[in-house]
Coordinates of C-alpha atoms in Angstrom, one line a residue:
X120 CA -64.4 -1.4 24.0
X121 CA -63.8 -4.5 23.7
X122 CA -63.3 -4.8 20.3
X123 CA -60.6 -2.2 20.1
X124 CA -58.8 -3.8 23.2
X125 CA -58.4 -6.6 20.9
X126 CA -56.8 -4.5 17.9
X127 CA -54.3 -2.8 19.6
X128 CA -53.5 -5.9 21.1
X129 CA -52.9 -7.9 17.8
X130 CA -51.2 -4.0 16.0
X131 CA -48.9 -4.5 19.2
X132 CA -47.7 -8.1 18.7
X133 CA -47.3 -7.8 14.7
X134 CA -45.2 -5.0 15.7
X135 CA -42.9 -6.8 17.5
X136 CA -42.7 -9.7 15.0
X137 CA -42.2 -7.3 12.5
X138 CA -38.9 -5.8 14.8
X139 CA -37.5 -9.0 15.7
X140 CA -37.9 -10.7 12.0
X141 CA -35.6 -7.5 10.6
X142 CA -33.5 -8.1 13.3
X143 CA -32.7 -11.5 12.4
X144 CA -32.1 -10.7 8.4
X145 CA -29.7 -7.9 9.8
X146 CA -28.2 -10.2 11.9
X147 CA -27.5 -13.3 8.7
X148 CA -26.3 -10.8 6.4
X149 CA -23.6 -9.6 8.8
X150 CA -22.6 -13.3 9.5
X151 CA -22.5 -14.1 5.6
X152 CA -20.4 -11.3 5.0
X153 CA -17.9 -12.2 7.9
X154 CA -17.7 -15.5 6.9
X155 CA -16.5 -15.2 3.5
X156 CA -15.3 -18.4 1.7
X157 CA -12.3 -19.6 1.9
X158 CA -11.9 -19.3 -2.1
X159 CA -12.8 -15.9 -2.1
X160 CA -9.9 -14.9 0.5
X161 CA -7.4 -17.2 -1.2
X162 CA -8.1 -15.4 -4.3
X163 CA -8.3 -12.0 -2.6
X164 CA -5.1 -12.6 -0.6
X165 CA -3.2 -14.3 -3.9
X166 CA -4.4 -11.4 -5.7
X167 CA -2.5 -9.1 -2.8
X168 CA 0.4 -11.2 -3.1
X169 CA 0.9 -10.3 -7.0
X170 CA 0.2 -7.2 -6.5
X171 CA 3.0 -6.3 -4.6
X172 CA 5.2 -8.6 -6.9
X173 CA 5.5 -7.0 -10.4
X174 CA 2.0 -5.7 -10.8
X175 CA 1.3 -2.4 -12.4
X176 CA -1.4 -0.9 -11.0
X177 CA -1.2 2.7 -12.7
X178 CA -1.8 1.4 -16.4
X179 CA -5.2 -0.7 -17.1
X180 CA -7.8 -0.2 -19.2
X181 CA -10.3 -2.8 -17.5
X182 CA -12.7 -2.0 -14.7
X183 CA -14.6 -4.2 -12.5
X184 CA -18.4 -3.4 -12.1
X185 CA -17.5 -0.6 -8.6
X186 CA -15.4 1.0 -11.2
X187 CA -11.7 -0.2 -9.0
X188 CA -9.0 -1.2 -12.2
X189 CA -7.8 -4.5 -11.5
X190 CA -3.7 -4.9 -11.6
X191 CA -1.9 -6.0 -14.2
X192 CA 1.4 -7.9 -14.7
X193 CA 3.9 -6.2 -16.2
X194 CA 5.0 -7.9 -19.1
X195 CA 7.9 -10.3 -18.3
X196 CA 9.5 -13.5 -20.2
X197 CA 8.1 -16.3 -18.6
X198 CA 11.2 -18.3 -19.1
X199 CA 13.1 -15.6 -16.2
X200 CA 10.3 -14.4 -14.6
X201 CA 11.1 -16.0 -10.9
X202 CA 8.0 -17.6 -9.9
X203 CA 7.3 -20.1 -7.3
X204 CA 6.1 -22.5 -9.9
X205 CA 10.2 -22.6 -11.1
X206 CA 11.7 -20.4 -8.8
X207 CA 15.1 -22.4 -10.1
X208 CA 17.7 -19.9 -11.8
X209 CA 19.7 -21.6 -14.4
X210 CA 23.3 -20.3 -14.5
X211 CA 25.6 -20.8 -17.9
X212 CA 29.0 -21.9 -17.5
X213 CA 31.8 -21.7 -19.8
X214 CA 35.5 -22.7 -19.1
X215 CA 38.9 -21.5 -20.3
X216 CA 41.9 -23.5 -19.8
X217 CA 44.2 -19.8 -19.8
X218 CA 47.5 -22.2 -18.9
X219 CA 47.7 -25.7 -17.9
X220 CA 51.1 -25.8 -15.8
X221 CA 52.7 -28.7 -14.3
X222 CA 51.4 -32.2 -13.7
X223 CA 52.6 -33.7 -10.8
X224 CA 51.5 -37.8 -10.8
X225 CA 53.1 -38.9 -7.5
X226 CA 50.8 -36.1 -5.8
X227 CA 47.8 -36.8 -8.1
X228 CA 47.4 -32.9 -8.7
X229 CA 48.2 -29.9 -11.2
X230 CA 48.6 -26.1 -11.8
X231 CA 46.6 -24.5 -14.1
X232 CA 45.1 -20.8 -14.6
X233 CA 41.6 -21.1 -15.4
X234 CA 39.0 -18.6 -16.8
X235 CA 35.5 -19.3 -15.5
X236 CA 32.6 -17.7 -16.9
X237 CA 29.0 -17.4 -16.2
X238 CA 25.7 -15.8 -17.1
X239 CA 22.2 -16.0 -15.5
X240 CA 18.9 -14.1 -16.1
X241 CA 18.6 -10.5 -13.5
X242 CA 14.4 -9.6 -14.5
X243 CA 14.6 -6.8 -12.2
X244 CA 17.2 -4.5 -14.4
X245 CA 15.1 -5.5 -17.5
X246 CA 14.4 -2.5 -19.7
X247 CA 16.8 -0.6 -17.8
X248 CA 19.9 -0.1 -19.7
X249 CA 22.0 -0.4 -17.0
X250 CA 25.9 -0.6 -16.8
X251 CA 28.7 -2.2 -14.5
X252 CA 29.3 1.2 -12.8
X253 CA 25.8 2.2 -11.8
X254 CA 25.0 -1.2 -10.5
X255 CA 25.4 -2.7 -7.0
X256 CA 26.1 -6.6 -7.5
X257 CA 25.9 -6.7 -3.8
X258 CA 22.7 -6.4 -3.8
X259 CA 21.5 -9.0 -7.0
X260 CA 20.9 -12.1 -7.0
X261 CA 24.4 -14.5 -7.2
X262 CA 25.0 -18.0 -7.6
X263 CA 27.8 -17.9 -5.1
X264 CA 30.3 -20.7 -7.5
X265 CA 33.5 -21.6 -6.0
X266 CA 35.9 -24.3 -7.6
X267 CA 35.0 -27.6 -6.2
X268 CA 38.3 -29.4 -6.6
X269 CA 40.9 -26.8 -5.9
X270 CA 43.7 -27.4 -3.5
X271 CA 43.4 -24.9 -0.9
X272 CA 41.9 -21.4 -1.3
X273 CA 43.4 -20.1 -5.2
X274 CA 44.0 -16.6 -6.0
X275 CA 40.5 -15.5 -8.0
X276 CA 39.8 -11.8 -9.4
X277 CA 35.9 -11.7 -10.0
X278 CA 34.5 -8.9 -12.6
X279 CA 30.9 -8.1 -13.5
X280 CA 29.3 -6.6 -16.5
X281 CA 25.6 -6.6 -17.9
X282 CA 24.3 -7.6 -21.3
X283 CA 20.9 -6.6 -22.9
X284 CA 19.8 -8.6 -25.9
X285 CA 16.9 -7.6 -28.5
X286 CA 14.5 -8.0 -25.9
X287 CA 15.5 -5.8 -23.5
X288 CA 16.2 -8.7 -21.2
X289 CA 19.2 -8.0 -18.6
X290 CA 22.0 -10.9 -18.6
X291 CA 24.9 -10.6 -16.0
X292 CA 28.1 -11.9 -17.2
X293 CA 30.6 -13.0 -14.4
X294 CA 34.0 -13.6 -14.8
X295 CA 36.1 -15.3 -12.5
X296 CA 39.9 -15.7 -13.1
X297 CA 41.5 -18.5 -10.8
X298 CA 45.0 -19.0 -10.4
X299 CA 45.9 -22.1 -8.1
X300 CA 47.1 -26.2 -7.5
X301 CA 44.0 -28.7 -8.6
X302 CA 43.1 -32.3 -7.0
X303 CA 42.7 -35.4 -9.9
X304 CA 42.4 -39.0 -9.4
X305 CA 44.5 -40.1 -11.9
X306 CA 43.9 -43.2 -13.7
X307 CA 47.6 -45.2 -14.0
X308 CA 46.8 -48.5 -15.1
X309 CA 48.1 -47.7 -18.8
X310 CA 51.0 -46.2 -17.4
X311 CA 53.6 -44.6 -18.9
X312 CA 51.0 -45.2 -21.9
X313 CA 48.2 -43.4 -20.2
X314 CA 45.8 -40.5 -20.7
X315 CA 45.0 -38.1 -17.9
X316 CA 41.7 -36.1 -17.6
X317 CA 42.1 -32.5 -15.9
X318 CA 39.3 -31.3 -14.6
X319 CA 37.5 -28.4 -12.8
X320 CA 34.7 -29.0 -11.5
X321 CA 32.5 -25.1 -10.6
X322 CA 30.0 -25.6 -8.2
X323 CA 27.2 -23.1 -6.3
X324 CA 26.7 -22.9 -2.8
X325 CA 22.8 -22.8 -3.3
X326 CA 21.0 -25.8 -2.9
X327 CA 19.7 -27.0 -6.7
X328 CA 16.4 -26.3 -5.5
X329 CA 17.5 -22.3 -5.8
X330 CA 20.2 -23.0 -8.9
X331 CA 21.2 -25.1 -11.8
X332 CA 24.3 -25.2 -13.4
X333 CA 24.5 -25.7 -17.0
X334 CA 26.9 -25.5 -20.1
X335 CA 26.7 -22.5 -22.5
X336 CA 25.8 -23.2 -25.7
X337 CA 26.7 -20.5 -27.6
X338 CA 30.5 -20.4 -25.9
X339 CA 33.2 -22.9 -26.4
X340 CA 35.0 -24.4 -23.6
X341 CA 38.9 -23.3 -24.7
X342 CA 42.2 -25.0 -23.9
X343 CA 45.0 -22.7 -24.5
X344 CA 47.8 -25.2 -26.0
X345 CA 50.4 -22.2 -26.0
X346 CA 51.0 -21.4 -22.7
X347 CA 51.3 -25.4 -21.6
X348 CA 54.5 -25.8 -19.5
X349 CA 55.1 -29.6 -19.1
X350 CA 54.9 -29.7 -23.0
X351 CA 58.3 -32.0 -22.5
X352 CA 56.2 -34.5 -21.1
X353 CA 52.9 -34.4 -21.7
X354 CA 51.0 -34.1 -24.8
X355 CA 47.8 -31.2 -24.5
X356 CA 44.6 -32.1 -26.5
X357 CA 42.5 -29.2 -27.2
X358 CA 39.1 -30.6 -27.2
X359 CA 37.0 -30.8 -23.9
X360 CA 34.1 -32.3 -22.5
X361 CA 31.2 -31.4 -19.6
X362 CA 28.8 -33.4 -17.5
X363 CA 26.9 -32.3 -14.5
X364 CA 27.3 -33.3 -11.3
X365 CA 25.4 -33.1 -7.8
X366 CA 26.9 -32.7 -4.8
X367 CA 25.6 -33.8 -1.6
X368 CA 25.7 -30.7 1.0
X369 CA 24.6 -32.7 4.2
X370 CA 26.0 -36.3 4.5
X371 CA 23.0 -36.8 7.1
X372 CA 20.3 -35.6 4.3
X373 CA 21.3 -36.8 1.2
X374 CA 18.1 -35.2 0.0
X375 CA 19.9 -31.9 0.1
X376 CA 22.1 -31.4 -2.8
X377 CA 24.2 -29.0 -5.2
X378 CA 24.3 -28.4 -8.4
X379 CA 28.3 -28.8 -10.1
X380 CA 29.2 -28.7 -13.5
X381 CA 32.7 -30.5 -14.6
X382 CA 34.7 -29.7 -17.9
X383 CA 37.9 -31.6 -18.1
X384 CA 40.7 -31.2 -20.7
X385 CA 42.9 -34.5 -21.9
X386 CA 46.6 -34.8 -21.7
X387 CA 48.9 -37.9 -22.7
X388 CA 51.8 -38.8 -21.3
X389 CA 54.7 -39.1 -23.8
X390 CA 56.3 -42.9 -23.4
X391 CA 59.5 -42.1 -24.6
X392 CA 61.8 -41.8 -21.8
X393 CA 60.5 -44.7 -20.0
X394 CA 60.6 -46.6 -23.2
X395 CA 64.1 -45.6 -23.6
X396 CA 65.7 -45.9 -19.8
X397 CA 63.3 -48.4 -18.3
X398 CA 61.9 -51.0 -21.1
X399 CA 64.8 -51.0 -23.4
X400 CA 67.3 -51.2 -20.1
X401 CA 65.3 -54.2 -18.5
X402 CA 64.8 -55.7 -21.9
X403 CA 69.0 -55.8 -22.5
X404 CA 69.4 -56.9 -19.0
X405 CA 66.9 -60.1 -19.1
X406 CA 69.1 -61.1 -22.6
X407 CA 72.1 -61.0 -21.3
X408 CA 70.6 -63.8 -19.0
X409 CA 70.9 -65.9 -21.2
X410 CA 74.5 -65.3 -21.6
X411 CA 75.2 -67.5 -18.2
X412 CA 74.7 -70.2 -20.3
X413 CA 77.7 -70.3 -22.0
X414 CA 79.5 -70.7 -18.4
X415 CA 80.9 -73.9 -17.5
X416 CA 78.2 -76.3 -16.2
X417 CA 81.1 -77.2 -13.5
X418 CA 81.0 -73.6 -12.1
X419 CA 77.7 -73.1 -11.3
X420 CA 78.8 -70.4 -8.7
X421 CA 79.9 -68.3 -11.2
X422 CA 76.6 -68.6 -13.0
X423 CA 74.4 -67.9 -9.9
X424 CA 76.6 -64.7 -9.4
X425 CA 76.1 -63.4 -12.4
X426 CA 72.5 -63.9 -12.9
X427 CA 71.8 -62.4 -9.0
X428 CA 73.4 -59.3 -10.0
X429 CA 70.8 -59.1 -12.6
X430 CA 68.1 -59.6 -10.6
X431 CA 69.3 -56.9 -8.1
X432 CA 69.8 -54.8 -10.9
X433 CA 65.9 -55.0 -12.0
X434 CA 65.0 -54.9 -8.9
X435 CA 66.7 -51.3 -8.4
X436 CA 65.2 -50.1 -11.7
X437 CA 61.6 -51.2 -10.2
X438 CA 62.5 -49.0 -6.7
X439 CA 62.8 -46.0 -9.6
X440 CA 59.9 -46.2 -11.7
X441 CA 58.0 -47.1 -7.7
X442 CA 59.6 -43.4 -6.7
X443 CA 57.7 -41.8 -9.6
X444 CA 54.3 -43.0 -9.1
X445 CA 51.6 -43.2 -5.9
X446 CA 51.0 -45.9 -4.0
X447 CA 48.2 -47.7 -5.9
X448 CA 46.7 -51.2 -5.3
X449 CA 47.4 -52.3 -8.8
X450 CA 49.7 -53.0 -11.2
X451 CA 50.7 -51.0 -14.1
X452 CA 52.0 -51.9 -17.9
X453 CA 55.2 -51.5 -16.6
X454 CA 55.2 -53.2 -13.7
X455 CA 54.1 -55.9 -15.0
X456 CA 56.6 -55.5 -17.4
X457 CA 59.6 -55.4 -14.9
X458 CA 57.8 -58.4 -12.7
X459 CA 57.6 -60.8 -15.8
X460 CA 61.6 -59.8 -16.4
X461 CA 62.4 -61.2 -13.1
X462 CA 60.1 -63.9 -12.8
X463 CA 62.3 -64.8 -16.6
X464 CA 65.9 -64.2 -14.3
X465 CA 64.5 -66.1 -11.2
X466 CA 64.1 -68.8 -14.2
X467 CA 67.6 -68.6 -15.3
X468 CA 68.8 -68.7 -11.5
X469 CA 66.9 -71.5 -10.9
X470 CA 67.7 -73.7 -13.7
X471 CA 71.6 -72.8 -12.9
X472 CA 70.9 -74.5 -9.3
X473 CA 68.9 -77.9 -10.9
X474 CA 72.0 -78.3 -13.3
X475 CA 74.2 -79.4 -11.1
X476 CA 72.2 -82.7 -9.7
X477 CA 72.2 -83.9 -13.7
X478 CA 76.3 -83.8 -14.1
X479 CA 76.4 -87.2 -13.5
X480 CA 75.5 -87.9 -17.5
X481 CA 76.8 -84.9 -19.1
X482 CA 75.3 -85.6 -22.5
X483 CA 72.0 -85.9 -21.2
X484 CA 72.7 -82.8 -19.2
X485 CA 73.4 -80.9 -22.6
X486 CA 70.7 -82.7 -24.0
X487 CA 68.0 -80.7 -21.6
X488 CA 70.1 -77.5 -21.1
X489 CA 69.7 -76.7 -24.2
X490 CA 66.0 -77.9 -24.5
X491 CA 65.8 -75.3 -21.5
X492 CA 67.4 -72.7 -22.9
X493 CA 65.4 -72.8 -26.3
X494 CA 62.1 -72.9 -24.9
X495 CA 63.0 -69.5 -21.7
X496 CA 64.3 -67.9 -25.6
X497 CA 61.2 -68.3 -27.7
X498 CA 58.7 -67.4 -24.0
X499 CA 60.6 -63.9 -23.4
X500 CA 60.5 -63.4 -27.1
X501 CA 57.3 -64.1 -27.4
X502 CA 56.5 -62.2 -24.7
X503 CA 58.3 -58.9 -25.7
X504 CA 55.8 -59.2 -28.9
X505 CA 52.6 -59.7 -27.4
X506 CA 53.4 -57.0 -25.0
X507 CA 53.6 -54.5 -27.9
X508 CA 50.6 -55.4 -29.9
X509 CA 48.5 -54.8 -26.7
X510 CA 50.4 -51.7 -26.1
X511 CA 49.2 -50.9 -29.8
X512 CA 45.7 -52.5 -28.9
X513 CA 44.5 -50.7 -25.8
X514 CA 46.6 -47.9 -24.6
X515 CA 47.5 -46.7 -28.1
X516 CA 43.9 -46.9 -28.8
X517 CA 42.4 -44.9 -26.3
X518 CA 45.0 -42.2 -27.9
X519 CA 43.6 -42.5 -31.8
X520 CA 40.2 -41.3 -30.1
X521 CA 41.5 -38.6 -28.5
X522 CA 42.8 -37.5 -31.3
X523 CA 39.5 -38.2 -33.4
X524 CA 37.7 -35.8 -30.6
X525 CA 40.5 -33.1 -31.2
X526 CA 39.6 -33.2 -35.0
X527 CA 35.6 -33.2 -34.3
X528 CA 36.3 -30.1 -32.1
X529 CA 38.0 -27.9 -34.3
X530 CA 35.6 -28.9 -37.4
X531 CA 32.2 -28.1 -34.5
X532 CA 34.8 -24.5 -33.8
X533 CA 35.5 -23.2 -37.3
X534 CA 31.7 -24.3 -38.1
X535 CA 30.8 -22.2 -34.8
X536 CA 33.1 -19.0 -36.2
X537 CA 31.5 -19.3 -39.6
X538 CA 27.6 -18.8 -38.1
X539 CA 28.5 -16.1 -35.5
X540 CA 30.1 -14.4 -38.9
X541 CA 27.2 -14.4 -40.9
X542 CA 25.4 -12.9 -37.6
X543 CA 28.1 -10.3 -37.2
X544 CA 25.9 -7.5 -39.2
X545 CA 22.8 -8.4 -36.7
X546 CA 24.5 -8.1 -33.9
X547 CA 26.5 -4.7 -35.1
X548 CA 22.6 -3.2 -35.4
X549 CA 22.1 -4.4 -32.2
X550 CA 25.1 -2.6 -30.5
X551 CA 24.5 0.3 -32.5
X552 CA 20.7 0.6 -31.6
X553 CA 21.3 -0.7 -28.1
X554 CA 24.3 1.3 -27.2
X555 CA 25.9 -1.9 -25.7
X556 CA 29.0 -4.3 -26.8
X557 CA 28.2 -7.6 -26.6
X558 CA 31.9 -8.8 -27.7
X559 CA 34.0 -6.5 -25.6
X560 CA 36.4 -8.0 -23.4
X561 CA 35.7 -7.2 -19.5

């Protein structure tokens, strides 16, 4: 009896190990499989992500080991495909000069009409063949430009259309006609001599973070020489040139910025009137200073009179030329011109006042009047020369380039015209096969 007491006794207690042991294993696997690690989520939930995000999940030819097809990617350029990585959309900007109108230099400003174009990458109407009329731009993806430097709000009329190269990839072509007054900082210290840059500067309304403005490669920036309106006084150069540009959104965070492309056209002021009416004027007036001389030594009222009414008379022709230009802090090639021509008269005026203490010898008075008349001769004439040759030098200069650039442009367009020639057949297959026109005019 005692002996099978003690078997049911130890059958009893390896029972209960036996029940408690299983328990625990149950209990493990259930925590290891609730506590999954944290790469497996990441890579389950990043997995998710994609496959919500331009996966295909109805065409794969993989399985996994339960027999589940794993997504795949549909097959995108990895140069537009939006990604976090470079989430960045670059945006192509070419400019037309349509007509440049007037340039107004006392309000540091000009009219102009102004073509702006611009094309950026649309990956989710890839492959669809899609036209202006079935698409809602509303609803895509837009860099949101404006023009940076107008003067108010300008007249613009915005079209759309949508390009498909040989890849099937989807391009939307913007264009944005603007018709309005632009603000420059003109540059007058080689004025009347100087060159003027007109600009327009196209900026986005996106951080740079979300868009980057960039020049097109493929399209020419075009000045339209034609249609200028202050061809009277102004002289139009046809080449251009384009730098980018950030803006700063928040003056607070300067971190935050835009992205802003500028192309700006050349135009040179034509010197001839001022040359004519002001230089040649001032010139004739500072000779006939010297023509007080030849009054009596003995009437040195006389001479004074006539030599004040020559200095009142440059002094109104500076009051002109000051009525045609802003108030700058410096001086300009002709005002310095016109202040040398009275600092020459306030000369003559005073030498006519010394005279009169030396009439006491009147040979030696001669003597030094003419010493003094000789050398304020051979200073203004001197003068007058070394005025031109820097004219020539500096000013002038800066024109020979910009005519230099005007002859590299038009070689770099006719050797443009001759490539997209010989790729005119290519791209005639490729309207024919695609059913699109890639040179039609929107």
């Amino acid at each position: 009896m005692r002996g099978s007491h003690m078997v049911n006794t130890i059958w009893f207690l390896s029972s209960k190990m036996s029940t408690a042991i299983a328990y625990s294993f149950m209990t493990m696997d259930k925590k290891q499989r609730d506590t999954k690690p944290e790469v497996f989520r990441r890579s389950s939930s990043t997995s998710d992500k994609y496959s919500n995000h331009g996966y295909d999940n109805s065409s794969e030819h993989s399985t996994n080991r339960s027999g589940r097809r794993r997504p795949r990617k549909r097959s995108r350029s990895s140069s537009s495909s939006r990604t976090k990585k470079d989430s960045r959309v670059k945006v192509e900007i070419v400019v037309q000069f349509f007509k440049v109108g007037e340039i107004d230099t006392l309000k540091e400003q000009f009219n102009a009409d102004v073509i702006v174009k611009a094309k950026w990458r649309e990956p989710t109407l890839d492959g669809q063949q899609a036209t202006a009329e079935n698409v809602d731009f509303s609803r895509l993806w837009n860099p949101k430009l404006y023009i940076e430097n107008s003067l108010g709000d300008p007249k613009e009329q915005i079209r759309h259309r949508i390009i498909y190269n040989d890849k099937a990839e989807a391009f939307i072509y913007e264009k944005r006609v603007a018709k309005g007054t632009f603000m420059e900082n003109l540059e007058l210290d080689d004025f009347p001599f100087d060159v003027q840059d007109l600009t327009i500067t196209v900026a986005s309304e996106l951080p740079i973070s979300e868009c980057e403005l960039m020049e097109d490669k493929e399209e020419h920036h075009v000045v339209n020489r034609q249609s200028f309106v202050d061809e009277q006084e102004w002289h139009l150069y046809v080449h251009t040139e384009c730098n980018k540009k950030e803006l700063v959104i928040d003056q607070v965070d300067n971190s935050v910025k835009r992205s802003a492309l500028s192309v700006k056209c050349r135009a040179a002021r034509r010197p001839g009137y001022f040359v004519w009416n002001i230089f040649m004027i001032t010139f004739l007036i500072c000779s006939l200073a010297f023509a007080t001389f030849s009054v009596d030594k003995k009437l040195p009222q006389n001479r004074l009179q006539l030599s004040f009414t020559l200095v009142l008379t440059a002094v109104a022709f500076k009051s002109v030329v000051n009525s045609s230009l802003p108030r700058i802090s410096y001086l300009t090639y002709m005002d310095k011109y016109l202040l040398v021509s009275m600092v020459m008269l306030s000369a003559v005026c005073t030498w006519h006042a010394i005279v009169t203490r030396l009439l006491y010898n009147r040979p030696y008075a001669d003597r030094v009047e003419n010493i003094v008349l000789t050398i304020l001769s051979v200073l203004y004439i001197i003068y007058n020369i070394g005025f031109i040759v820097i004219i020539y030098l500096f000013p002038c200069k800066k024109r020979r380039i910009m005519s230099q650039k005007d002859r590299e442009y038009k070689e770099s367009l006719s050797r443009t015209q001759v490539a997209k020639y010989k790729r005119k057949p290519r791209r005639l297959a490729l309207e024919q096969n695609e059913g699109i026109h890639v040179q039609s005019k929107y």
